[in-house]
Amino acid sequence: MTTIDAPREAAVSAAPVPAKRGRGHAGEKAGVGTYIVLTLTAALFLFPFYFSLVAGSHPPADLYDGSPPLLPGPGLFKNMGLALAQADLFQALGRSLVVALVVTAATVFFCTMAGFAFAKLKFRGRNALFGITLATLTIPPTLGIVPLYVVMSKLGLVNNLASVILPAAVTAFGVFFMRQFLTQALPDELVEAAEVDGASLTRTLFEIVFPIARPGMAVLGILSFMASWNDFLWPFIVVRNTPTIQVAVASIQAGYTPDISVILAGTVIATVPLIIVTAVFGKQIVNGITAGAVKG
């Protein structure tokens, strides 16, 4: 057994054993009322997207009638084609994908390291630095737009995707989230055992911390991807010549008489990737939050 295997064995032995389902609330079946409430809640959240889909498939005249249409029409793909042609949404989708993936990877990596430092490492000024980090959450993001733009201009990054990626590479929320997750999920004994066995901090991070933090990292990654994809204000200011998808969709309505159907068809195109990400990885959010909430 190598020195680093000792903390791994300790992690296995310290892992909580799943409890058997008893006759309590966890074993009860949901009633009809529960399904009704869940169905109404899902319908409430899905209605804006559904209405965008319906409105994007009808001509604008139908939307201004006394009774707006409630069923999809035949013109959705035509309006999508117009939106793609007017705003070059394909390139905007590619830019947003690059930005979202890079921001997600950077946020998860750096916030996990910072969260581990605040949760398990002892150093002078730890609580003060963490307090300052939390205090930044109370500052409205709009207050930092002007100085941030000046910095990006001095660096020559205006109209460059790096100006969108760098400010979002580390977030105070991500540091706070991973700190809370690792405080619950990572036993102190594992870190101490790795230190006693002579494992470096880098090895401890990659072989102990990151595997244990994987559920929390998945949650933070999904939330970061969605936030980066939906970001509009800062990209609108700093990358006007190379717009992301949200800025490109907004440019469709730049005329005197905007075509609402084409705009909403473009909105549907911009929303589809988020629906795919949520459908594929949505379960990770529940698993990650549950894993962080239960202390082993």
XYZ file of C-alpha atoms in Angstrom:
296
model
C 0.000 0.000 0.000
C 1.407 3.389 -0.999
C 1.333 6.400 1.253
C -1.523 8.042 -0.633
C -3.601 4.855 -0.461
C -4.006 5.236 3.301
C -6.321 8.245 3.095
C -8.185 6.538 0.271
C -8.805 3.511 2.495
C -9.872 5.858 5.264
C -12.320 7.509 2.880
C -13.864 4.159 2.017
C -14.171 3.127 5.633
C -15.539 6.519 6.637
C -18.153 6.573 3.878
C -21.695 6.420 5.273
C -23.624 3.196 4.708
C -27.019 3.847 3.050
C -29.809 3.299 5.489
C -32.635 0.924 4.675
C -35.915 2.475 3.783
C -38.330 2.266 6.626
C -42.003 3.000 7.013
C -41.483 6.721 7.539
C -42.226 9.520 5.148
C -39.436 8.390 2.810
C -41.333 5.177 2.023
C -44.733 6.750 1.474
C -46.143 7.146 -2.023
C -47.014 10.596 -3.300
C -50.719 11.372 -3.330
C -52.857 12.884 -6.056
C -52.520 16.359 -4.558
C -48.738 16.157 -4.788
C -48.889 15.338 -8.492
C -51.357 18.163 -9.093
C -49.094 20.689 -7.374
C -46.014 19.430 -9.237
C -47.859 19.501 -12.573
C -49.074 23.073 -12.030
C -45.585 24.184 -10.969
C -44.000 22.584 -14.030
C -46.618 24.160 -16.298
C -45.968 27.578 -14.735
C -42.247 27.359 -15.454
C -42.665 25.865 -18.939
C -45.300 28.337 -20.133
C -42.881 31.172 -21.138
C -40.890 28.825 -23.346
C -44.059 27.274 -24.766
C -45.513 30.693 -25.571
C -42.261 31.690 -27.280
C -42.523 28.515 -29.339
C -46.146 29.264 -30.250
C -45.567 32.949 -30.984
C -42.510 32.149 -33.057
C -44.576 29.894 -35.296
C -47.266 32.480 -36.189
C -47.173 35.739 -38.152
C -47.092 38.938 -36.055
C -50.689 39.808 -36.968
C -51.957 36.739 -35.114
C -50.219 37.862 -31.929
C -52.028 41.200 -31.805
C -55.512 39.722 -32.166
C -57.933 39.720 -29.274
C -57.221 36.032 -28.613
C -53.537 35.113 -29.062
C -52.883 31.613 -30.459
C -52.338 28.819 -27.974
C -51.204 26.107 -30.398
C -48.054 26.075 -32.568
C -48.438 27.174 -36.173
C -46.665 26.187 -39.405
C -44.164 29.077 -39.565
C -41.673 28.179 -36.830
C -38.852 26.959 -39.059
C -39.353 29.847 -41.473
C -39.021 32.368 -38.631
C -36.022 30.482 -37.271
C -34.388 30.755 -40.668
C -35.043 34.498 -40.739
C -33.569 34.874 -37.259
C -30.472 32.913 -38.245
C -30.035 35.041 -41.358
C -30.594 38.414 -39.685
C -28.331 37.950 -36.675
C -25.923 35.167 -37.731
C -26.970 33.087 -34.754
C -24.803 30.117 -35.727
C -21.577 32.016 -35.051
C -23.118 33.553 -31.930
C -24.009 30.071 -30.676
C -20.410 28.965 -31.210
C -19.038 31.974 -29.327
C -21.438 31.429 -26.431
C -20.514 27.755 -26.285
C -16.795 28.576 -26.105
C -17.350 31.225 -23.441
C -19.672 29.038 -21.358
C -17.376 25.993 -21.461
C -14.209 27.933 -20.593
C -15.942 29.901 -17.821
C -17.437 26.709 -16.404
C -14.112 24.868 -16.360
C -12.266 27.826 -14.815
C -14.960 28.488 -12.212
C -15.151 24.863 -11.094
C -11.361 24.468 -10.905
C -10.443 27.692 -9.125
C -13.494 27.823 -6.839
C -12.906 24.250 -5.709
C -9.306 25.047 -4.782
C -10.324 28.232 -2.979
C -13.202 26.465 -1.242
C -10.842 23.745 -0.029
C -8.411 26.346 1.315
C -11.134 28.166 3.239
C -12.726 24.932 4.480
C -9.754 22.807 5.571
C -6.496 24.721 5.535
C -5.403 26.798 8.513
C -3.636 30.047 7.687
C -3.538 33.562 9.081
C -6.385 35.786 7.929
C -8.528 32.925 6.621
C -11.764 34.133 8.208
C -11.105 37.750 7.238
C -10.447 36.841 3.609
C -13.539 34.661 3.492
C -15.586 37.489 4.983
C -14.303 39.881 2.319
C -15.214 37.321 -0.337
C -18.756 37.074 1.000
C -18.999 40.861 1.246
C -18.471 41.162 -2.504
C -21.791 39.367 -2.994
C -23.562 42.431 -1.599
C -22.100 44.747 -4.263
C -24.383 45.187 -7.303
C -22.573 43.936 -10.435
C -23.541 47.090 -12.343
C -21.261 49.176 -10.086
C -18.221 47.395 -11.468
C -19.043 47.760 -15.154
C -17.248 51.079 -15.745
C -13.957 50.236 -13.939
C -14.014 46.742 -15.443
C -14.448 48.176 -18.931
C -11.536 50.556 -18.318
C -9.347 47.626 -17.259
C -10.316 45.585 -20.332
C -9.679 48.585 -22.555
C -6.204 49.097 -21.058
C -5.466 45.412 -21.674
C -6.678 45.667 -25.277
C -9.362 43.017 -24.770
C -12.435 44.974 -25.885
C -14.325 43.061 -28.599
C -12.438 39.947 -27.543
C -14.099 36.942 -25.907
C -11.380 36.970 -23.244
C -13.010 40.109 -21.821
C -16.128 38.034 -21.110
C -14.257 34.990 -19.799
C -11.739 36.549 -17.404
C -14.150 38.436 -15.086
C -16.249 35.274 -14.657
C -13.377 32.797 -14.155
C -13.809 32.939 -10.350
C -16.993 33.910 -8.520
C -17.616 34.638 -4.858
C -20.700 32.433 -4.948
C -18.656 29.533 -6.332
C -16.050 29.895 -3.587
C -18.762 30.044 -0.928
C -20.626 27.064 -2.412
C -17.565 24.817 -2.613
C -16.382 25.877 0.826
C -19.707 24.859 2.338
C -19.773 21.615 0.361
C -16.250 20.561 1.341
C -16.846 21.493 4.975
C -19.609 18.867 5.023
C -18.296 16.239 2.624
C -14.524 16.153 3.284
C -13.505 14.698 6.677
C -10.628 16.447 8.416
C -9.039 13.050 9.059
C -8.431 12.510 5.348
C -6.537 15.773 4.960
C -4.526 15.094 8.106
C -3.728 11.526 6.999
C -2.515 12.760 3.617
C -0.312 15.349 5.344
C 1.138 12.770 7.731
C 1.881 10.390 4.840
C 3.864 13.093 3.089
C 1.456 13.833 0.244
C 1.956 17.250 -1.285
C -0.883 19.742 -1.363
C -1.191 19.317 -5.123
C -1.465 15.539 -4.809
C -3.995 15.907 -2.017
C -6.089 18.167 -4.218
C -6.103 15.927 -7.277
C -6.333 12.526 -5.582
C -8.503 13.241 -2.539
C -10.266 16.606 -2.708
C -11.396 16.629 -6.345
C -12.879 13.072 -6.286
C -14.825 13.814 -3.099
C -15.924 17.238 -4.375
C -17.166 15.855 -7.704
C -20.917 16.132 -6.896
C -20.519 19.736 -5.764
C -18.342 20.523 -8.769
C -21.054 19.136 -11.050
C -23.670 21.400 -9.480
C -21.431 24.451 -9.678
C -20.530 23.600 -13.274
C -24.149 23.421 -14.390
C -25.066 26.658 -12.626
C -21.994 28.411 -14.050
C -22.760 27.214 -17.581
C -26.336 28.476 -17.365
C -25.304 31.833 -15.897
C -22.624 32.337 -18.543
C -24.962 31.342 -21.371
C -27.680 33.741 -20.204
C -25.354 36.675 -19.496
C -26.387 39.707 -21.537
C -25.355 43.068 -20.053
C -21.569 42.683 -19.899
C -21.212 40.957 -23.322
C -23.523 43.601 -24.781
C -21.094 46.301 -23.621
C -17.732 44.695 -24.303
C -18.151 42.418 -27.375
C -20.498 44.276 -29.685
C -18.560 43.268 -32.824
C -18.388 39.579 -31.863
C -21.693 39.076 -30.038
C -22.701 36.096 -27.953
C -26.081 34.475 -28.482
C -28.049 36.729 -26.120
C -26.618 39.883 -27.699
C -27.240 38.493 -31.177
C -30.896 37.752 -30.390
C -31.318 41.293 -29.053
C -29.924 42.689 -32.312
C -32.822 41.150 -34.245
C -35.132 43.854 -32.885
C -32.878 46.716 -33.959
C -35.387 48.089 -36.529
C -38.283 50.512 -36.143
C -40.874 47.745 -36.513
C -39.435 44.630 -34.910
C -40.884 41.302 -35.972
C -41.952 39.718 -32.687
C -42.327 36.296 -34.282
C -38.753 36.276 -35.580
C -37.414 37.545 -32.245
C -39.188 34.815 -30.298
C -38.076 32.197 -32.814
C -34.491 33.340 -32.146
C -35.203 33.098 -28.426
C -36.247 29.484 -28.884
C -32.960 28.759 -30.677
C -31.018 30.367 -27.822
C -32.952 28.387 -25.204
C -32.642 24.909 -26.720
C -29.004 24.320 -25.577
C -29.959 25.144 -21.985
C -32.856 22.698 -22.129
C -30.501 19.985 -23.375
C -27.966 20.694 -20.610
C -30.675 20.690 -17.941
C -32.247 17.484 -19.250
C -28.914 15.648 -19.406
C -27.294 16.930 -16.213
C -30.261 18.067 -14.137
C -30.082 15.008 -11.913
C -26.546 15.991 -10.923
C -27.932 19.102 -9.224
C -30.157 17.039 -6.947
C -27.429 14.472 -6.250
C -24.824 17.139 -5.580
C -26.987 19.127 -3.202
C -28.047 15.936 -1.392
C -24.442 14.761 -1.063
C -23.405 18.106 0.392
C -26.317 18.248 2.781
C -25.640 14.849 4.378
C -22.545 14.793 6.560
C -20.738 11.463 6.464
